[in-house]
Short mmCIF file of C-alpha atoms and ligand atoms in Angstrom, two decimals:
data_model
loop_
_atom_site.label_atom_id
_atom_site.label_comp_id
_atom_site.label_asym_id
_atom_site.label_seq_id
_atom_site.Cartn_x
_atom_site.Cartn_y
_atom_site.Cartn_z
CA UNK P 1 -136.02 31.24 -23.12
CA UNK P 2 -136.37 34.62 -21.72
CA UNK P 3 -136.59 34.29 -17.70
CA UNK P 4 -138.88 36.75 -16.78
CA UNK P 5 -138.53 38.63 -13.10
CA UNK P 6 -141.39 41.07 -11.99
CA UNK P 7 -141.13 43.23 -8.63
CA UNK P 8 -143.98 44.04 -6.80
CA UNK P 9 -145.06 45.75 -3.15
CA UNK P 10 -146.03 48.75 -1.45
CA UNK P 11 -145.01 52.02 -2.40
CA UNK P 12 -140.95 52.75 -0.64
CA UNK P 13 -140.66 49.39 0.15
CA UNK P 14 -137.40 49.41 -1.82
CA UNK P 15 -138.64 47.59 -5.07
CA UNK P 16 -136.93 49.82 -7.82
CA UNK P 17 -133.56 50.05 -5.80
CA UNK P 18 -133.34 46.02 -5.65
CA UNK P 19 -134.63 46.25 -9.06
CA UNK P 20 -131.23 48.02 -10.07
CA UNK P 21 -129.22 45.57 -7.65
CA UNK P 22 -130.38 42.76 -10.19
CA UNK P 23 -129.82 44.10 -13.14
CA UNK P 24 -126.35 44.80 -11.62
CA UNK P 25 -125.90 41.29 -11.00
CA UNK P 26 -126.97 39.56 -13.79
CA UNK P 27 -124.68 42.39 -15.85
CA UNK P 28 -121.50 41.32 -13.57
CA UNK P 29 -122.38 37.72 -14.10
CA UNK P 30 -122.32 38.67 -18.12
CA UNK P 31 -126.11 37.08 -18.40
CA UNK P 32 -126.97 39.87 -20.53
CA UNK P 33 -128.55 41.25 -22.19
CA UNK P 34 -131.40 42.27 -19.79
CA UNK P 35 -134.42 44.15 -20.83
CA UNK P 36 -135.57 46.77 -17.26
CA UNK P 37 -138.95 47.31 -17.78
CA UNK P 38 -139.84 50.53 -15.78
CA UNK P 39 -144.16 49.57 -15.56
CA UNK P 40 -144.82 52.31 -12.55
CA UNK P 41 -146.20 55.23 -13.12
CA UNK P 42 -144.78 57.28 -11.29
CA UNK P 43 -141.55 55.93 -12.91
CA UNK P 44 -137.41 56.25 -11.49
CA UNK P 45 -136.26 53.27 -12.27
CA UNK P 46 -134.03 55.00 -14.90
CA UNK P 47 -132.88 57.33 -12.36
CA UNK P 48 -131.42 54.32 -10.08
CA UNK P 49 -130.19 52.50 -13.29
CA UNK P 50 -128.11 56.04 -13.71
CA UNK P 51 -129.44 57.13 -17.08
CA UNK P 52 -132.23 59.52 -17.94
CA UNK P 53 -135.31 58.16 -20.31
CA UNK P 54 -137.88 60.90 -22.08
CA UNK P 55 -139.83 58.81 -24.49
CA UNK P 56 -142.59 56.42 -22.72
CA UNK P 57 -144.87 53.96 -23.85
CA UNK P 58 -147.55 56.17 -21.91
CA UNK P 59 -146.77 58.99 -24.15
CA UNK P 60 -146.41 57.52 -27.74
CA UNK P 61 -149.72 55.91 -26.86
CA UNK P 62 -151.66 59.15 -25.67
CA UNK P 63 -150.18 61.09 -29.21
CA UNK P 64 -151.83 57.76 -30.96
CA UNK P 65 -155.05 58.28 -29.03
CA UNK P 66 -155.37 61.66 -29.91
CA UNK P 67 -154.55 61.13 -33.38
CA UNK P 68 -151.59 62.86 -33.36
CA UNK P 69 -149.39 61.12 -35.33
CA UNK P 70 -148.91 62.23 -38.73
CA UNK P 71 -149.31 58.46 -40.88
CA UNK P 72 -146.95 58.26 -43.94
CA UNK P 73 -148.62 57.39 -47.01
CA UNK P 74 -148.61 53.34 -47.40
CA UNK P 75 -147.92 52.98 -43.87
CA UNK P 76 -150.82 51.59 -41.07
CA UNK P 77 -151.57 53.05 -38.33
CA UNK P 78 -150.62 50.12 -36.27
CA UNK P 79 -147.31 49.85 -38.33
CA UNK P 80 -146.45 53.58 -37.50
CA UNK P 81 -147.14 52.85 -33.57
CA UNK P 82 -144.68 50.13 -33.68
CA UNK P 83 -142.37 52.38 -35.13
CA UNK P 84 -143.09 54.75 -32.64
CA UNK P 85 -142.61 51.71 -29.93
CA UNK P 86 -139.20 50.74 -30.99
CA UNK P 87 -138.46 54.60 -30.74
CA UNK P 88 -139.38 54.45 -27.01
CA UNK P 89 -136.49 51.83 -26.35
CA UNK P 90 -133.30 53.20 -24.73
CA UNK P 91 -130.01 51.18 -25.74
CA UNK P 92 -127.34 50.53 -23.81
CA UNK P 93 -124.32 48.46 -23.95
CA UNK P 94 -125.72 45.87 -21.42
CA UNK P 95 -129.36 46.78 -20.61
CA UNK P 96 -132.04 48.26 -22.39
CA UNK P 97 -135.14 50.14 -20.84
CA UNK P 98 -138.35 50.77 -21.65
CA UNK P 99 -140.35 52.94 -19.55
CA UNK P 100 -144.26 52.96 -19.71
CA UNK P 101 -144.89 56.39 -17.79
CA UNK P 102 -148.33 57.35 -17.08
CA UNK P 103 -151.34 56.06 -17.56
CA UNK P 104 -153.08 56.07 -20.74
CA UNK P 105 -156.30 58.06 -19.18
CA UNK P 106 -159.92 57.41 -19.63
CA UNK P 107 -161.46 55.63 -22.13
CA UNK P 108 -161.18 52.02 -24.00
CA UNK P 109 -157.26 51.26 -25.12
CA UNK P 110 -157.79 47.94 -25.52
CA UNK P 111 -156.04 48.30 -29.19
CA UNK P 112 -152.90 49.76 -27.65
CA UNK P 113 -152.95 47.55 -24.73
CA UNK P 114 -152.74 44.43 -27.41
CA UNK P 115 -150.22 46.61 -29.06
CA UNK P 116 -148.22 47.11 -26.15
CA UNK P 117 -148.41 43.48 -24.99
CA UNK P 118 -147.40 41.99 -28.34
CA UNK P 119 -144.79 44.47 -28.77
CA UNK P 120 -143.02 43.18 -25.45
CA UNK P 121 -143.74 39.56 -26.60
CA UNK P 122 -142.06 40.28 -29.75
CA UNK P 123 -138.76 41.85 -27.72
CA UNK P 124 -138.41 39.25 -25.06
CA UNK P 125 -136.34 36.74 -26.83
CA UNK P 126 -134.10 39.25 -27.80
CA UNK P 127 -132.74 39.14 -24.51
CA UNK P 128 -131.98 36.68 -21.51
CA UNK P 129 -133.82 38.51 -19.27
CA UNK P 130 -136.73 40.97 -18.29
CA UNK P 131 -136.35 42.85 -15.12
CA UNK P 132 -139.96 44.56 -14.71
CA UNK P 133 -140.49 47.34 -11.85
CA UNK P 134 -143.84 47.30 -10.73
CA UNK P 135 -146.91 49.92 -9.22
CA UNK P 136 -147.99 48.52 -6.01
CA UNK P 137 -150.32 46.20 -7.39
CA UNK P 138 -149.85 44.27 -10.58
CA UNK P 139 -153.14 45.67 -12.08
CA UNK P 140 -151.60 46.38 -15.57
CA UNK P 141 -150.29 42.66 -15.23
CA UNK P 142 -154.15 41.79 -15.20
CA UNK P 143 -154.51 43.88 -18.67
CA UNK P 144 -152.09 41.29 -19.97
CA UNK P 145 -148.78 43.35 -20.45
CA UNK P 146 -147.25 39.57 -20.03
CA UNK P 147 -147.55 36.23 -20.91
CA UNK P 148 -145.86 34.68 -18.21
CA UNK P 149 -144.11 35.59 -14.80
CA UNK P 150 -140.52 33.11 -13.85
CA UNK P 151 -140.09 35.13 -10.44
CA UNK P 152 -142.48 37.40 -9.13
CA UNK P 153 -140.71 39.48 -6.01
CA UNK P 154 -143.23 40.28 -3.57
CA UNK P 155 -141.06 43.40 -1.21
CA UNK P 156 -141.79 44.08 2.12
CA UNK P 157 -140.07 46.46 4.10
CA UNK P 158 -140.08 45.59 8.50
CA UNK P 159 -143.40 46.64 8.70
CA UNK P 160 -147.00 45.51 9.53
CA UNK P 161 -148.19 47.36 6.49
CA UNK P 162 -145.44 45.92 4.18
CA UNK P 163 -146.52 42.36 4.67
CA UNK P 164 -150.15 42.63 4.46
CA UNK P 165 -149.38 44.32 1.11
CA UNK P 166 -148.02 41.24 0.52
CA UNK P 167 -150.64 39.57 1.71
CA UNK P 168 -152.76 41.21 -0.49
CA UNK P 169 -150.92 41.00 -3.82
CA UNK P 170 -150.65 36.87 -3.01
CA UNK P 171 -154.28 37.51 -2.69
CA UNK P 172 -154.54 39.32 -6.49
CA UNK P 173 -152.28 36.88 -8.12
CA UNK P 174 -154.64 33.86 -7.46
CA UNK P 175 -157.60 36.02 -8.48
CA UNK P 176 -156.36 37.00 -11.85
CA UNK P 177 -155.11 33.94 -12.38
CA UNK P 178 -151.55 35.08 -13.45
CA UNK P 179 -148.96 32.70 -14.43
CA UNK P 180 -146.04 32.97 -11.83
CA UNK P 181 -143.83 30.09 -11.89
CA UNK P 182 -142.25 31.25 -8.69
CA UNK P 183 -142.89 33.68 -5.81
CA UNK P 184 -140.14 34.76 -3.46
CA UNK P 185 -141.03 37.15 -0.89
CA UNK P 186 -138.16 39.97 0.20
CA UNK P 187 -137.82 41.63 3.36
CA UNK P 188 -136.07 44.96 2.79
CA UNK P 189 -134.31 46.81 5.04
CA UNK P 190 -134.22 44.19 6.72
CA UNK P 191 -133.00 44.76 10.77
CA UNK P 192 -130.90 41.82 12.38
CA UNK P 193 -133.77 40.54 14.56
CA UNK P 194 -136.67 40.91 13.13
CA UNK P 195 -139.59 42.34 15.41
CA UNK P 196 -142.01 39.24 16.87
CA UNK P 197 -144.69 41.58 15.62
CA UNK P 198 -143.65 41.72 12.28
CA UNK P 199 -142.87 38.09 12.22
CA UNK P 200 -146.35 37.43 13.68
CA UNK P 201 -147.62 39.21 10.53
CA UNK P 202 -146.19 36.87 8.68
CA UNK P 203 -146.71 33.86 10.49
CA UNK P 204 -150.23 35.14 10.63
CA UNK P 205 -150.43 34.96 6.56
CA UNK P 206 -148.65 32.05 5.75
CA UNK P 207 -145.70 34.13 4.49
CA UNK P 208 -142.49 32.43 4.88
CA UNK P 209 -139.45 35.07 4.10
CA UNK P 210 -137.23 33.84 1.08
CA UNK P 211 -134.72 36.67 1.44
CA UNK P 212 -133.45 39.86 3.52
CA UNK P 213 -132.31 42.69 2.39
CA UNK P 214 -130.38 44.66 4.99
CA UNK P 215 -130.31 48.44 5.89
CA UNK P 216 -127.62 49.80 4.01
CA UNK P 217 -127.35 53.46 3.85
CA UNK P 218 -125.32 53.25 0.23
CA UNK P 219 -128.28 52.58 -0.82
CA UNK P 220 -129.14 56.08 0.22
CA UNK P 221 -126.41 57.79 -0.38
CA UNK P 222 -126.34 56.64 -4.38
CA UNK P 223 -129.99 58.44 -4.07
CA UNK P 224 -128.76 61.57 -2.61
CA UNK P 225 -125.65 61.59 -5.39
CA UNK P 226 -128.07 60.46 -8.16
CA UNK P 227 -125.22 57.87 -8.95
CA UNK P 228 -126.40 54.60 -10.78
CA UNK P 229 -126.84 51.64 -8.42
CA UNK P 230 -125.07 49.67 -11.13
CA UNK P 231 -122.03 51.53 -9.41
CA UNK P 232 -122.58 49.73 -6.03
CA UNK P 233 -119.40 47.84 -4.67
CA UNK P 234 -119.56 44.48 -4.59
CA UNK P 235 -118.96 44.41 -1.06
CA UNK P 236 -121.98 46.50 0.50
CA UNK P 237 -124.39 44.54 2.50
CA UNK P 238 -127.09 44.71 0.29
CA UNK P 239 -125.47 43.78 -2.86
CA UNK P 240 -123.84 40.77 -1.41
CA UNK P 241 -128.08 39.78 0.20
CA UNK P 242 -129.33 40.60 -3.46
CA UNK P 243 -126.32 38.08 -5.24
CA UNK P 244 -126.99 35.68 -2.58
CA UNK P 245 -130.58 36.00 -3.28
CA UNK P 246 -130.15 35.79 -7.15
CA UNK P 247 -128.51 32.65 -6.82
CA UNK P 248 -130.87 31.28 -4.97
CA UNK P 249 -133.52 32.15 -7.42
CA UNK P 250 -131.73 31.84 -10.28
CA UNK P 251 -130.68 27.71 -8.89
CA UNK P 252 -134.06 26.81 -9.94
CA UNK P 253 -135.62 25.75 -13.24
CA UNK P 254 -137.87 28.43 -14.58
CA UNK P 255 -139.74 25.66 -16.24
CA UNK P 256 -140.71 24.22 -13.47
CA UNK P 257 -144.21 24.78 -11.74
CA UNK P 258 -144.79 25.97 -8.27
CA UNK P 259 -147.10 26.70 -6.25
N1 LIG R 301 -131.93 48.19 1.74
C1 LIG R 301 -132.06 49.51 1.81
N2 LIG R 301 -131.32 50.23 2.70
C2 LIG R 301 -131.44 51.57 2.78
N3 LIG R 301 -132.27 52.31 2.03
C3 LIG R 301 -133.03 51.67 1.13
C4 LIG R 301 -132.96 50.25 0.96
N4 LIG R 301 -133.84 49.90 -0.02
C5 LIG R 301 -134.42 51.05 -0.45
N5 LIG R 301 -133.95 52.12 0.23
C6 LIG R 301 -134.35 53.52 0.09
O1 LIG R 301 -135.77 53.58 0.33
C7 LIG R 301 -136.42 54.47 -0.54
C8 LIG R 301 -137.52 53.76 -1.31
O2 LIG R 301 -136.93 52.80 -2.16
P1 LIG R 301 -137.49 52.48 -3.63
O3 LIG R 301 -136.57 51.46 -4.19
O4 LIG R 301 -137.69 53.73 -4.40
O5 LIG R 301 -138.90 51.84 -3.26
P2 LIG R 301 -140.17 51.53 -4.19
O6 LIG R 301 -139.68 51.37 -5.59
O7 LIG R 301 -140.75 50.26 -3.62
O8 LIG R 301 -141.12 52.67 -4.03
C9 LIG R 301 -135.35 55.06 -1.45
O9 LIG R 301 -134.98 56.32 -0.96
C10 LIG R 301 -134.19 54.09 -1.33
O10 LIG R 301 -132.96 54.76 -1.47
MG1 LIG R 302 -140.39 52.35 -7.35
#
């Protein structure tokens, strides 16, 4: 089975960068090959995974809205979008991306919203894992882009406005009623002591931290070079938190239920 890992949290809370540091793990620890699904909007997650993707989901689907694409005789419509869906998939030797990009306007897409969700259903067990970067929220989770979550990662950066986010996404997940088999919650950026405020905050929500993430200004600097974070050495702080992390997450069964 496919084990599924989904990032959300506020917006610079460091979600696509630890995104990248997992892929990077699970391609050193040859569990591959992973599926990166880039599901923000306002989408990079190519950028830190150090390639460059044109074709998105978000795209293909407003050329099928608009009736734009030209159907070969014989063909359906919905076989020509699939087509067009496989097109959107970028290869590489150990990953492969897909990238949604923007959102598919105004209007009723439930059609390509079924489309889109069977056509990820019918990639996933191609692969031993799906590493999804989220928007904020997981509102496109509640149009059913997924079956099933193994690890949602709820980042927080050392701020008051971090955790309530995640606050607030705990909040959404019970609502919708999404299946998440386990939820770890990530403190990015994390400083050595963490503030009593910012602890109250959590203590306050009935957050208890699963991992930290510390400052590391690689991190930075592989933004500023536009370098892959699949280049990261092995010994920068925040790779070794993110393989200590992964091993920690990845020790438990994905089949089993939690809370
Ligand atoms: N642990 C870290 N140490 C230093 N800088 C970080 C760290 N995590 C993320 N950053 C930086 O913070 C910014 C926001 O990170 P990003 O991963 O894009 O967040 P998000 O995807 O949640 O919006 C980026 O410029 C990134 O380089
Ligand atoms: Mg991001």
């Amino acid at each position: 089975m496919t084990i599924s890992i989904a990032m959300a949290g506020k917006g610079g809370t460091g979600k696509t960068s630890i995104a990248c540091l997992i892929v990077r793990y699970l391609i050193k620890q040859r569990r591959v090959p992973v599926l990166a699904v880039d599901a923000d909007p306002a989408a990079n997650l190519d950028l830190g995974l150090g390639v460059n993707v044109e074709k998105t989901i978000g795209s293909i689907l407003a050329g099928y809205n608009e009736n734009k694409l030209v159907i070969p005789p014989g063909m359906s419509k919905e076989a020509l979008l699939d087509l067009k869906l496989n097109e959107s998939i970028f290869e590489s030797q150990d990953f492969d991306l897909i990238t949604m990009g923007r959102g598919e306007g105004a209007g009723c897409y439930c059609f390509p919203n079924n489309v889109l969700k069977s056509f990820i259903d019918k990639l996933l067990p191609n692969y031993k894992f799906m590493v999804m970067d989220n928007e904020a929220g997981l509102e496109h989770l509640s149009r059913g882009t997924t079956e099933s979550i193994d690890h949602l990662l709820l980042v927080s950066n050392h701020s008051v406005k971090g955790v309530r986010t995640v606050g607030t996404i705990i909040q959404l997940v019970k609502e919708l009623r999404l299946n998440i088999k386990h939820r770890w919650v990530i403190l990015n950026q994390a400083p050595e002591t963490i503030d009593p405020l910012v602890e109250a905050e959590f203590g306050r929500l009935g957050i208890s931290i699963g991992a930290a993430i510390p400052e590391d200004r690689l991190i930075m600097e592989y933004d500023w070079h536009q370098r892959s974070l699949l280049d990261m050495p092995g010994d920068s702080a925040s790779v070794q938190a993110i393989d200590k992390m992964m091993n920690q997450i990845l020790s438990k069964n994905p089949s089993e239920v939690n809370s």
